[in-house]
């Protein structure tokens, strides 16, 4: 009888968890927004290049996108500050800054280097 009394007293102080009392942490998915890429937006006039006279850089569906001449638009994936890669053509894309502002672009693809000046 004594053991039954002690067990009853101990169980009174125990909280009972219910599903409504349980907090489940939520995962937040963060996607880059257009503001994180705004320095790169614009048209770049390519130097001495008949095939690609201009590259347009803009934001679309959560990604930085390039439209080079008559080629289809392609997604640029960020590698590090001011450096991106384009997977379809295996291109490395570097944005050139002067006094903190993006003033140009350098594209390295299939061993060739193309330079362009940002139009203002």
PDB file of C-alpha atoms in Angstrom:
ATOM      1  CA  UNK A   1       0.000   0.000   0.000  1.00  0.00           C
ATOM      2  CA  UNK A   2       2.825   2.333   0.848  1.00  0.00           C
ATOM      3  CA  UNK A   3       4.382   1.891  -2.636  1.00  0.00           C
ATOM      4  CA  UNK A   4       1.054   2.624  -4.312  1.00  0.00           C
ATOM      5  CA  UNK A   5       0.723   5.916  -2.436  1.00  0.00           C
ATOM      6  CA  UNK A   6       4.250   7.057  -3.405  1.00  0.00           C
ATOM      7  CA  UNK A   7       3.693   6.132  -7.068  1.00  0.00           C
ATOM      8  CA  UNK A   8       0.422   8.093  -7.096  1.00  0.00           C
ATOM      9  CA  UNK A   9       2.068  11.187  -5.629  1.00  0.00           C
ATOM     10  CA  UNK A  10       4.945  11.045  -8.111  1.00  0.00           C
ATOM     11  CA  UNK A  11       2.641  10.740 -11.111  1.00  0.00           C
ATOM     12  CA  UNK A  12       0.607  13.828 -10.097  1.00  0.00           C
ATOM     13  CA  UNK A  13       3.617  16.109 -10.596  1.00  0.00           C
ATOM     14  CA  UNK A  14       4.494  14.737 -14.055  1.00  0.00           C
ATOM     15  CA  UNK A  15       3.379  16.927 -17.006  1.00  0.00           C
ATOM     16  CA  UNK A  16       1.508  15.184 -19.769  1.00  0.00           C
ATOM     17  CA  UNK A  17       2.721  16.148 -23.260  1.00  0.00           C
ATOM     18  CA  UNK A  18       0.127  16.578 -25.935  1.00  0.00           C
ATOM     19  CA  UNK A  19       0.656  17.054 -29.656  1.00  0.00           C
ATOM     20  CA  UNK A  20      -0.486  20.680 -29.369  1.00  0.00           C
ATOM     21  CA  UNK A  21       2.317  21.330 -26.837  1.00  0.00           C
ATOM     22  CA  UNK A  22       5.111  20.144 -29.150  1.00  0.00           C
ATOM     23  CA  UNK A  23       6.948  22.784 -31.175  1.00  0.00           C
ATOM     24  CA  UNK A  24       8.469  21.592 -34.433  1.00  0.00           C
ATOM     25  CA  UNK A  25      11.185  23.859 -35.870  1.00  0.00           C
ATOM     26  CA  UNK A  26      10.498  24.907 -39.444  1.00  0.00           C
ATOM     27  CA  UNK A  27      13.081  24.955 -42.182  1.00  0.00           C
ATOM     28  CA  UNK A  28      13.335  28.238 -44.024  1.00  0.00           C
ATOM     29  CA  UNK A  29      14.468  28.151 -47.618  1.00  0.00           C
ATOM     30  CA  UNK A  30      16.273  31.311 -48.629  1.00  0.00           C
ATOM     31  CA  UNK A  31      16.507  32.129 -52.302  1.00  0.00           C
ATOM     32  CA  UNK A  32      18.558  35.004 -53.605  1.00  0.00           C
ATOM     33  CA  UNK A  33      16.428  37.962 -54.513  1.00  0.00           C
ATOM     34  CA  UNK A  34      16.947  40.452 -57.269  1.00  0.00           C
ATOM     35  CA  UNK A  35      18.529  42.988 -54.896  1.00  0.00           C
ATOM     36  CA  UNK A  36      21.492  40.705 -54.211  1.00  0.00           C
ATOM     37  CA  UNK A  37      22.354  40.819 -57.939  1.00  0.00           C
ATOM     38  CA  UNK A  38      21.447  44.435 -58.783  1.00  0.00           C
ATOM     39  CA  UNK A  39      25.077  45.526 -59.257  1.00  0.00           C
ATOM     40  CA  UNK A  40      25.354  43.201 -62.267  1.00  0.00           C
ATOM     41  CA  UNK A  41      22.141  44.143 -64.111  1.00  0.00           C
ATOM     42  CA  UNK A  42      22.553  45.862 -67.443  1.00  0.00           C
ATOM     43  CA  UNK A  43      23.922  45.617 -70.961  1.00  0.00           C
ATOM     44  CA  UNK A  44      27.570  44.956 -71.678  1.00  0.00           C
ATOM     45  CA  UNK A  45      28.989  45.969 -75.043  1.00  0.00           C
ATOM     46  CA  UNK A  46      31.509  43.326 -76.012  1.00  0.00           C
ATOM     47  CA  UNK A  47      34.836  44.461 -77.446  1.00  0.00           C
ATOM     48  CA  UNK A  48      35.689  43.330 -80.995  1.00  0.00           C
ATOM     49  CA  UNK A  49      33.212  40.464 -81.108  1.00  0.00           C
ATOM     50  CA  UNK A  50      31.032  39.962 -84.177  1.00  0.00           C
ATOM     51  CA  UNK A  51      29.242  36.859 -82.829  1.00  0.00           C
ATOM     52  CA  UNK A  52      28.268  38.373 -79.487  1.00  0.00           C
ATOM     53  CA  UNK A  53      28.122  42.165 -79.740  1.00  0.00           C
ATOM     54  CA  UNK A  54      26.207  42.543 -76.458  1.00  0.00           C
ATOM     55  CA  UNK A  55      25.418  40.569 -73.304  1.00  0.00           C
ATOM     56  CA  UNK A  56      22.379  41.470 -71.240  1.00  0.00           C
ATOM     57  CA  UNK A  57      22.420  40.510 -67.544  1.00  0.00           C
ATOM     58  CA  UNK A  58      19.173  40.399 -65.559  1.00  0.00           C
ATOM     59  CA  UNK A  59      17.260  38.549 -62.842  1.00  0.00           C
ATOM     60  CA  UNK A  60      14.683  35.854 -63.597  1.00  0.00           C
ATOM     61  CA  UNK A  61      13.072  33.128 -61.475  1.00  0.00           C
ATOM     62  CA  UNK A  62      15.508  33.454 -58.581  1.00  0.00           C
ATOM     63  CA  UNK A  63      18.683  33.484 -60.664  1.00  0.00           C
ATOM     64  CA  UNK A  64      21.039  35.815 -62.436  1.00  0.00           C
ATOM     65  CA  UNK A  65      20.602  35.277 -66.171  1.00  0.00           C
ATOM     66  CA  UNK A  66      22.697  36.172 -69.223  1.00  0.00           C
ATOM     67  CA  UNK A  67      21.432  36.727 -72.744  1.00  0.00           C
ATOM     68  CA  UNK A  68      24.392  36.780 -75.120  1.00  0.00           C
ATOM     69  CA  UNK A  69      23.637  37.899 -78.659  1.00  0.00           C
ATOM     70  CA  UNK A  70      21.265  35.477 -80.415  1.00  0.00           C
ATOM     71  CA  UNK A  71      22.019  32.600 -78.026  1.00  0.00           C
ATOM     72  CA  UNK A  72      19.322  31.396 -75.589  1.00  0.00           C
ATOM     73  CA  UNK A  73      19.338  32.867 -72.101  1.00  0.00           C
ATOM     74  CA  UNK A  74      21.433  30.981 -69.586  1.00  0.00           C
ATOM     75  CA  UNK A  75      21.537  30.841 -65.805  1.00  0.00           C
ATOM     76  CA  UNK A  76      24.653  32.076 -64.012  1.00  0.00           C
ATOM     77  CA  UNK A  77      25.591  30.305 -60.781  1.00  0.00           C
ATOM     78  CA  UNK A  78      27.581  32.261 -58.228  1.00  0.00           C
ATOM     79  CA  UNK A  79      30.967  30.808 -57.292  1.00  0.00           C
ATOM     80  CA  UNK A  80      32.310  33.694 -55.213  1.00  0.00           C
ATOM     81  CA  UNK A  81      32.216  37.490 -55.157  1.00  0.00           C
ATOM     82  CA  UNK A  82      31.801  38.793 -58.718  1.00  0.00           C
ATOM     83  CA  UNK A  83      32.535  35.333 -60.180  1.00  0.00           C
ATOM     84  CA  UNK A  84      29.887  33.126 -61.768  1.00  0.00           C
ATOM     85  CA  UNK A  85      29.791  30.056 -63.952  1.00  0.00           C
ATOM     86  CA  UNK A  86      27.517  29.130 -66.808  1.00  0.00           C
ATOM     87  CA  UNK A  87      27.101  25.349 -67.030  1.00  0.00           C
ATOM     88  CA  UNK A  88      25.683  24.906 -70.576  1.00  0.00           C
ATOM     89  CA  UNK A  89      28.740  26.305 -72.345  1.00  0.00           C
ATOM     90  CA  UNK A  90      31.247  25.826 -69.525  1.00  0.00           C
ATOM     91  CA  UNK A  91      31.900  29.552 -69.252  1.00  0.00           C
ATOM     92  CA  UNK A  92      33.414  31.463 -66.364  1.00  0.00           C
ATOM     93  CA  UNK A  93      31.961  34.946 -65.951  1.00  0.00           C
ATOM     94  CA  UNK A  94      33.755  37.654 -63.993  1.00  0.00           C
ATOM     95  CA  UNK A  95      32.319  41.089 -63.276  1.00  0.00           C
ATOM     96  CA  UNK A  96      34.903  43.863 -63.203  1.00  0.00           C
ATOM     97  CA  UNK A  97      34.633  46.631 -60.623  1.00  0.00           C
ATOM     98  CA  UNK A  98      36.152  50.079 -60.456  1.00  0.00           C
ATOM     99  CA  UNK A  99      35.692  52.208 -57.346  1.00  0.00           C
ATOM    100  CA  UNK A 100      33.146  49.646 -56.086  1.00  0.00           C
ATOM    101  CA  UNK A 101      30.925  49.791 -59.172  1.00  0.00           C
ATOM    102  CA  UNK A 102      30.566  47.072 -61.802  1.00  0.00           C
ATOM    103  CA  UNK A 103      31.984  48.562 -65.018  1.00  0.00           C
ATOM    104  CA  UNK A 104      32.661  45.501 -67.150  1.00  0.00           C
ATOM    105  CA  UNK A 105      32.488  41.802 -67.738  1.00  0.00           C
ATOM    106  CA  UNK A 106      35.006  39.123 -68.670  1.00  0.00           C
ATOM    107  CA  UNK A 107      33.792  35.826 -70.108  1.00  0.00           C
ATOM    108  CA  UNK A 108      36.171  32.898 -70.473  1.00  0.00           C
ATOM    109  CA  UNK A 109      34.777  30.085 -72.606  1.00  0.00           C
ATOM    110  CA  UNK A 110      36.531  27.309 -74.526  1.00  0.00           C
ATOM    111  CA  UNK A 111      39.918  28.932 -73.988  1.00  0.00           C
ATOM    112  CA  UNK A 112      38.806  32.313 -75.326  1.00  0.00           C
ATOM    113  CA  UNK A 113      38.527  35.474 -73.273  1.00  0.00           C
ATOM    114  CA  UNK A 114      35.937  38.123 -74.137  1.00  0.00           C
ATOM    115  CA  UNK A 115      35.752  41.537 -72.496  1.00  0.00           C
ATOM    116  CA  UNK A 116      32.835  43.925 -72.383  1.00  0.00           C
ATOM    117  CA  UNK A 117      32.069  47.370 -71.000  1.00  0.00           C
ATOM    118  CA  UNK A 118      28.900  48.035 -69.045  1.00  0.00           C
ATOM    119  CA  UNK A 119      26.667  50.542 -70.789  1.00  0.00           C
ATOM    120  CA  UNK A 120      25.480  53.360 -68.586  1.00  0.00           C
TER     121      UNK A 120
END
